[in-house]
Tab-separated table of C-alpha atoms in Angstrom:
chain	number	residue	atom	x	y	z
O	1	ARG	CA	-53.672	97.827	-122.989
O	2	VAL	CA	-50.425	99.786	-122.756
O	3	GLY	CA	-48.225	96.741	-123.284
O	4	VAL	CA	-47.231	95.934	-119.701
O	5	PRO	CA	-47.793	92.219	-118.949
O	6	VAL	CA	-49.045	91.613	-115.408
O	7	THR	CA	-46.283	89.046	-114.916
O	8	ASP	CA	-43.707	91.814	-115.339
O	9	VAL	CA	-44.970	93.717	-112.294
O	10	GLN	CA	-46.247	90.992	-110.002
O	11	SER	CA	-44.469	90.531	-106.702
O	12	ALA	CA	-45.275	89.123	-103.281
O	13	ASP	CA	-44.338	92.562	-101.939
O	14	CYS	CA	-46.844	95.370	-102.614
O	15	PHE	CA	-44.177	98.073	-102.707
O	16	GLU	CA	-42.045	96.150	-105.172
O	17	SER	CA	-45.092	95.711	-107.430
O	18	LEU	CA	-45.749	99.467	-107.309
O	19	ALA	CA	-42.124	100.222	-108.111
O	20	ARG	CA	-42.049	97.820	-111.055
O	21	LEU	CA	-45.307	99.169	-112.457
O	22	ARG	CA	-44.155	102.770	-112.062
O	23	ARG	CA	-40.888	102.042	-113.902
O	24	LYS	CA	-42.633	100.171	-116.723
O	25	LEU	CA	-45.095	103.022	-117.239
O	26	ARG	CA	-42.377	105.675	-117.131
O	27	SER	CA	-40.530	103.841	-119.895
O	28	LYS	CA	-43.678	104.387	-121.983
O	29	GLU	CA	-43.923	108.045	-120.891
O	30	LEU	CA	-46.986	107.309	-118.776
O	31	ARG	CA	-47.736	108.043	-115.134
O	32	LEU	CA	-49.294	105.664	-112.616
O	33	LEU	CA	-52.587	106.956	-111.191
O	34	LEU	CA	-53.675	105.272	-107.956
O	35	LEU	CA	-57.300	105.729	-106.857
O	36	CYS	CA	-57.565	104.716	-103.199
O	37	ASP	CA	-60.915	104.370	-101.432
O	38	GLU	CA	-61.768	104.100	-97.703
O	39	VAL	CA	-58.349	105.466	-96.778
O	40	GLU	CA	-59.374	105.961	-93.151
O	41	GLU	CA	-58.450	102.274	-92.766
O	42	LEU	CA	-54.859	103.518	-92.730
O	43	ILE	CA	-55.556	104.850	-89.232
O	44	HIS	CA	-55.836	101.246	-88.034
O	45	LEU	CA	-52.742	100.284	-90.019
O	46	ASN	CA	-50.811	103.075	-88.367
O	47	ARG	CA	-51.747	101.802	-84.918
O	48	GLN	CA	-50.599	98.299	-85.800
O	49	ASP	CA	-47.422	99.151	-87.714
O	50	PRO	CA	-46.406	102.829	-88.034
O	51	SER	CA	-43.281	101.890	-90.011
O	52	LEU	CA	-45.432	100.304	-92.714
O	53	LEU	CA	-47.460	103.507	-93.079
O	54	ARG	CA	-44.259	105.544	-93.431
O	55	LYS	CA	-43.086	103.151	-96.142
O	56	LEU	CA	-46.401	103.533	-97.957
O	57	ARG	CA	-46.115	107.326	-97.785
O	58	ARG	CA	-42.650	107.199	-99.361
O	59	ALA	CA	-43.952	104.943	-102.112
O	60	LEU	CA	-46.808	107.332	-102.910
O	61	GLN	CA	-44.987	110.651	-102.557
O	62	SER	CA	-41.246	110.234	-102.858
O	63	ARG	CA	-41.108	108.889	-106.397
O	64	GLU	CA	-41.762	110.470	-109.751
O	65	GLY	CA	-44.351	108.931	-112.004
O	66	ILE	CA	-47.056	108.325	-109.379
O	67	ARG	CA	-50.145	110.358	-108.593
O	68	SER	CA	-52.442	109.244	-105.753
O	69	VAL	CA	-56.043	110.293	-105.168
O	70	LEU	CA	-57.401	109.371	-101.732
O	71	ALA	CA	-61.098	109.065	-100.885
O	72	SER	CA	-61.965	109.020	-97.200
O	73	SER	CA	-64.416	110.195	-94.607
O	74	SER	CA	-63.540	113.488	-92.930
O	75	ARG	CA	-62.260	111.549	-89.941
O	76	LEU	CA	-58.829	110.998	-91.516
O	77	TRP	CA	-58.177	114.700	-91.995
O	78	ARG	CA	-59.593	115.590	-88.569
O	79	LEU	CA	-57.143	113.244	-86.896
O	80	ALA	CA	-54.310	114.857	-88.802
O	81	ASP	CA	-55.477	118.330	-87.762
O	82	ALA	CA	-55.553	117.154	-84.150
O	83	GLY	CA	-51.871	116.146	-84.303
O	84	GLU	CA	-52.490	112.418	-84.358
O	85	ASP	CA	-49.860	110.004	-85.637
O	86	THR	CA	-51.511	109.959	-89.045
O	87	SER	CA	-50.526	113.575	-89.805
O	88	PRO	CA	-47.059	112.805	-91.239
O	89	PHE	CA	-48.688	110.545	-93.824
O	90	LEU	CA	-50.910	113.386	-95.041
O	91	ASP	CA	-48.077	115.887	-95.317
O	92	GLY	CA	-47.594	116.665	-98.978
O	93	PHE	CA	-51.126	115.901	-100.068
O	94	THR	CA	-53.282	118.821	-101.163
O	95	PRO	CA	-56.032	119.943	-98.748
O	96	PRO	CA	-59.171	117.814	-98.972
O	97	LEU	CA	-62.141	118.568	-101.187
O	98	SER	CA	-65.611	117.735	-99.866
O	99	ILE	CA	-67.925	115.720	-102.089
O	100	GLY	CA	-71.273	117.375	-101.563
O	101	PRO	CA	-74.588	117.486	-103.422
O	102	LEU	CA	-74.998	117.888	-107.163
O	103	GLU	CA	-75.740	121.207	-108.796
O	104	ALA	CA	-79.446	121.596	-109.602
O	105	SER	CA	-78.869	121.119	-113.352
O	106	ASP	CA	-76.844	117.948	-112.793
O	107	ALA	CA	-79.495	116.603	-110.404
O	108	ARG	CA	-82.174	117.140	-113.054
O	109	ALA	CA	-79.993	115.409	-115.650
O	110	LEU	CA	-79.567	112.433	-113.319
O	111	ILE	CA	-83.320	112.205	-112.711
O	112	ARG	CA	-84.051	112.474	-116.429
O	113	GLN	CA	-81.246	110.004	-117.261
O	114	THR	CA	-80.062	112.209	-120.090
O	115	GLY	CA	-77.193	109.842	-120.825
O	116	LEU	CA	-79.634	107.205	-122.083
O	117	PRO	CA	-81.197	107.129	-125.549
O	118	GLU	CA	-84.280	109.317	-125.465
O	119	ALA	CA	-86.638	106.407	-126.070
O	120	THR	CA	-85.430	104.613	-122.908
O	121	ARG	CA	-85.450	107.559	-120.490
O	122	PRO	CA	-88.000	107.571	-117.645
O	123	VAL	CA	-91.080	109.692	-118.227
O	124	LEU	CA	-91.566	112.059	-115.281
O	125	ALA	CA	-93.585	115.244	-114.923
O	126	GLU	CA	-91.581	118.426	-114.375
O	127	ASP	CA	-93.246	118.977	-110.998
O	128	ASP	CA	-92.214	115.479	-109.905
O	129	ILE	CA	-88.641	116.067	-111.050
O	130	GLU	CA	-88.428	119.211	-108.943
O	131	ARG	CA	-90.027	117.511	-105.950
O	132	ILE	CA	-87.570	114.604	-106.185
O	133	ARG	CA	-84.688	117.037	-106.349
O	134	GLU	CA	-85.943	119.032	-103.353
O	135	LEU	CA	-86.706	115.976	-101.224
O	136	CYS	CA	-83.247	114.547	-101.906
O	137	GLY	CA	-81.377	117.824	-101.564
O	138	ASN	CA	-79.645	117.015	-104.889
O	139	HIS	CA	-77.942	114.048	-103.195
O	140	PRO	CA	-77.024	111.551	-105.970
O	141	TYR	CA	-77.495	108.378	-103.900
O	142	LEU	CA	-80.910	109.479	-102.629
O	143	ILE	CA	-81.984	110.613	-106.097
O	144	GLN	CA	-81.140	107.249	-107.613
O	145	THR	CA	-82.779	105.351	-104.757
O	146	LEU	CA	-85.979	107.394	-104.906
O	147	CYS	CA	-86.199	107.335	-108.713
O	148	ARG	CA	-85.788	103.575	-108.728
O	149	ARG	CA	-88.694	103.338	-106.305
O	150	VAL	CA	-90.777	105.731	-108.405
O	151	LEU	CA	-90.330	103.555	-111.479
O	152	ASP	CA	-91.201	100.425	-109.501
O	153	SER	CA	-94.225	101.877	-107.686
O	154	GLU	CA	-97.546	103.480	-108.473
O	155	GLY	CA	-96.473	107.027	-107.728
O	156	LEU	CA	-94.080	109.436	-106.067
O	157	ASP	CA	-95.839	109.527	-102.678
O	158	GLU	CA	-95.641	105.757	-102.338
O	159	ALA	CA	-91.989	105.804	-103.378
O	160	VAL	CA	-91.162	108.495	-100.812
O	161	GLU	CA	-92.633	106.410	-97.989
O	162	ALA	CA	-90.726	103.354	-99.184
O	163	VAL	CA	-87.403	105.200	-99.184
O	164	ARG	CA	-88.150	106.802	-95.828
O	165	ASN	CA	-88.540	103.323	-94.313
O	166	ASP	CA	-85.762	101.659	-96.309
O	167	ARG	CA	-83.283	100.062	-93.888
O	168	ALA	CA	-80.414	100.601	-96.326
O	169	VAL	CA	-81.112	104.332	-96.331
O	170	THR	CA	-81.381	104.572	-92.544
O	171	PHE	CA	-78.122	102.602	-92.212
O	172	PHE	CA	-76.498	104.994	-94.663
O	173	PHE	CA	-77.536	107.949	-92.500
O	174	SER	CA	-76.418	106.309	-89.260
O	175	VAL	CA	-72.944	105.554	-90.648
O	176	ASP	CA	-72.478	109.090	-91.972
O	177	PHE	CA	-73.816	110.601	-88.744
O	178	GLU	CA	-71.342	108.627	-86.662
O	179	LEU	CA	-68.459	110.134	-88.650
O	180	LEU	CA	-69.430	113.684	-87.644
O	181	SER	CA	-68.026	115.619	-84.705
O	182	ASP	CA	-70.133	116.096	-81.578
O	183	CYS	CA	-70.717	119.732	-82.513
O	184	GLU	CA	-71.863	118.800	-86.028
O	185	LYS	CA	-74.247	116.200	-84.614
O	186	GLU	CA	-75.773	118.714	-82.213
O	187	ILE	CA	-76.273	121.218	-85.027
O	188	LEU	CA	-78.166	118.671	-87.108
O	189	ARG	CA	-80.315	117.644	-84.141
O	190	HIS	CA	-81.148	121.301	-83.488
O	191	LEU	CA	-82.102	121.943	-87.114
O	192	ALA	CA	-84.340	118.878	-87.188
O	193	ALA	CA	-86.147	120.025	-84.043
O	194	THR	CA	-86.355	123.750	-84.881
O	195	PRO	CA	-88.608	124.751	-87.814
O	196	GLU	CA	-87.080	128.211	-88.278
O	197	ALA	CA	-83.490	127.763	-87.163
O	198	THR	CA	-80.988	130.575	-87.651
O	199	ASP	CA	-77.308	131.090	-86.919
O	200	GLU	CA	-78.381	132.783	-83.684
O	201	THR	CA	-80.554	129.893	-82.469
O	202	VAL	CA	-77.781	127.414	-83.247
O	203	THR	CA	-75.236	129.485	-81.304
O	204	ALA	CA	-77.633	129.893	-78.365
O	205	CYS	CA	-78.478	126.189	-78.272
O	206	LEU	CA	-74.951	124.757	-78.356
O	207	GLU	CA	-72.441	125.007	-75.539
O	208	GLU	CA	-69.586	125.423	-77.993
O	209	PRO	CA	-67.298	128.347	-78.921
O	210	GLU	CA	-68.740	130.411	-81.755
O	211	SER	CA	-65.676	129.690	-83.892
O	212	SER	CA	-66.232	125.923	-83.523
O	213	ILE	CA	-69.889	126.295	-84.477
O	214	GLY	CA	-68.939	128.331	-87.549
O	215	THR	CA	-66.412	125.708	-88.656
O	216	SER	CA	-68.912	122.898	-88.088
O	217	LEU	CA	-71.632	124.703	-90.050
O	218	ALA	CA	-69.214	125.247	-92.929
O	219	ASN	CA	-68.269	121.549	-92.942
O	220	LEU	CA	-71.913	120.470	-92.902
O	221	HIS	CA	-72.708	122.875	-95.716
O	222	HIS	CA	-69.863	121.551	-97.889
O	223	LEU	CA	-71.096	118.000	-97.317
O	224	GLY	CA	-74.649	118.944	-98.263
O	225	LEU	CA	-75.991	118.054	-94.826
O	226	VAL	CA	-77.080	121.641	-94.128
O	227	ARG	CA	-78.417	124.279	-96.512
O	228	ARG	CA	-80.266	127.581	-96.398
O	229	ASP	CA	-83.868	127.890	-97.525
O	230	THR	CA	-85.319	130.796	-99.496
O	231	GLY	CA	-85.590	132.797	-96.277
O	232	ARG	CA	-81.893	132.199	-95.477
O	233	ARG	CA	-82.869	130.004	-92.546
O	234	LEU	CA	-80.776	126.939	-91.775
O	235	VAL	CA	-82.363	123.581	-92.630
O	236	VAL	CA	-81.254	119.967	-92.852
O	237	GLY	CA	-79.811	119.230	-96.288
O	238	ASN	CA	-82.536	116.831	-97.420
O	239	GLN	CA	-85.941	115.723	-96.223
O	240	PHE	CA	-85.020	112.075	-95.711
O	241	LEU	CA	-82.169	112.998	-93.369
O	242	HIS	CA	-84.531	115.381	-91.559
O	243	TRP	CA	-87.007	112.547	-91.011
O	244	TRP	CA	-84.243	110.218	-89.828
O	245	LEU	CA	-82.999	112.783	-87.319
O	246	ALA	CA	-86.546	113.408	-86.077
O	247	ASP	CA	-87.106	109.675	-85.605
O	248	ALA	CA	-83.763	109.155	-83.858
O	249	PRO	CA	-83.048	112.418	-81.974
O	250	ASN	CA	-80.741	110.772	-79.477
O	251	SER	CA	-78.541	108.912	-81.930
O	252	PRO	CA	-75.030	108.593	-80.462
């Protein structure tokens, strides 16, 4: 669309392709934007060939005309904080931003499908919209999954049970749970088992320094895995995760 034929930038070498594309775009006063997903795979690359990771870092950071946005689990940044070999690669990138739950207004807009023509939007009672939002903790994936079930079923209660027992949803939770630190896992287990958990009960339950618990709680809050209820008590971020934790309290 910007007048750069693919043949002009193709190369058997990835770095040469990037360089050619960057130069072509700069000649048109454009900048190359790279959106990179699942970047934690670079940890494995670094173990296999550290020199290749250093070359990639230079390609992404040492040239004008390139901007890179990396999406990863928190594991990548934690390894860097711990002084692992991946830390030089992350030098120069801005600190990470957590992708957490939607704001309440955005969650309602997603449920109502406000981007669709009005005649094609789902018809849901206001009480059901609020219940969906609360059950899902404003989590976009859970909202979409539950709403799809609502439209395919006879009612919200039936849809909730279907999502609760959906293997894709339980797999989703197990993968995310595995990416957490041991302290974060213990906090979630405690909240699932304690109806009126507070900062004090969490601190008393865990054999961790108070500073580590505070950092872990902040991380879980940013990710939407922990929130505070109307009484300022700590609760699991959404009901489906709470049920999963209750059903699998000894998950590794």
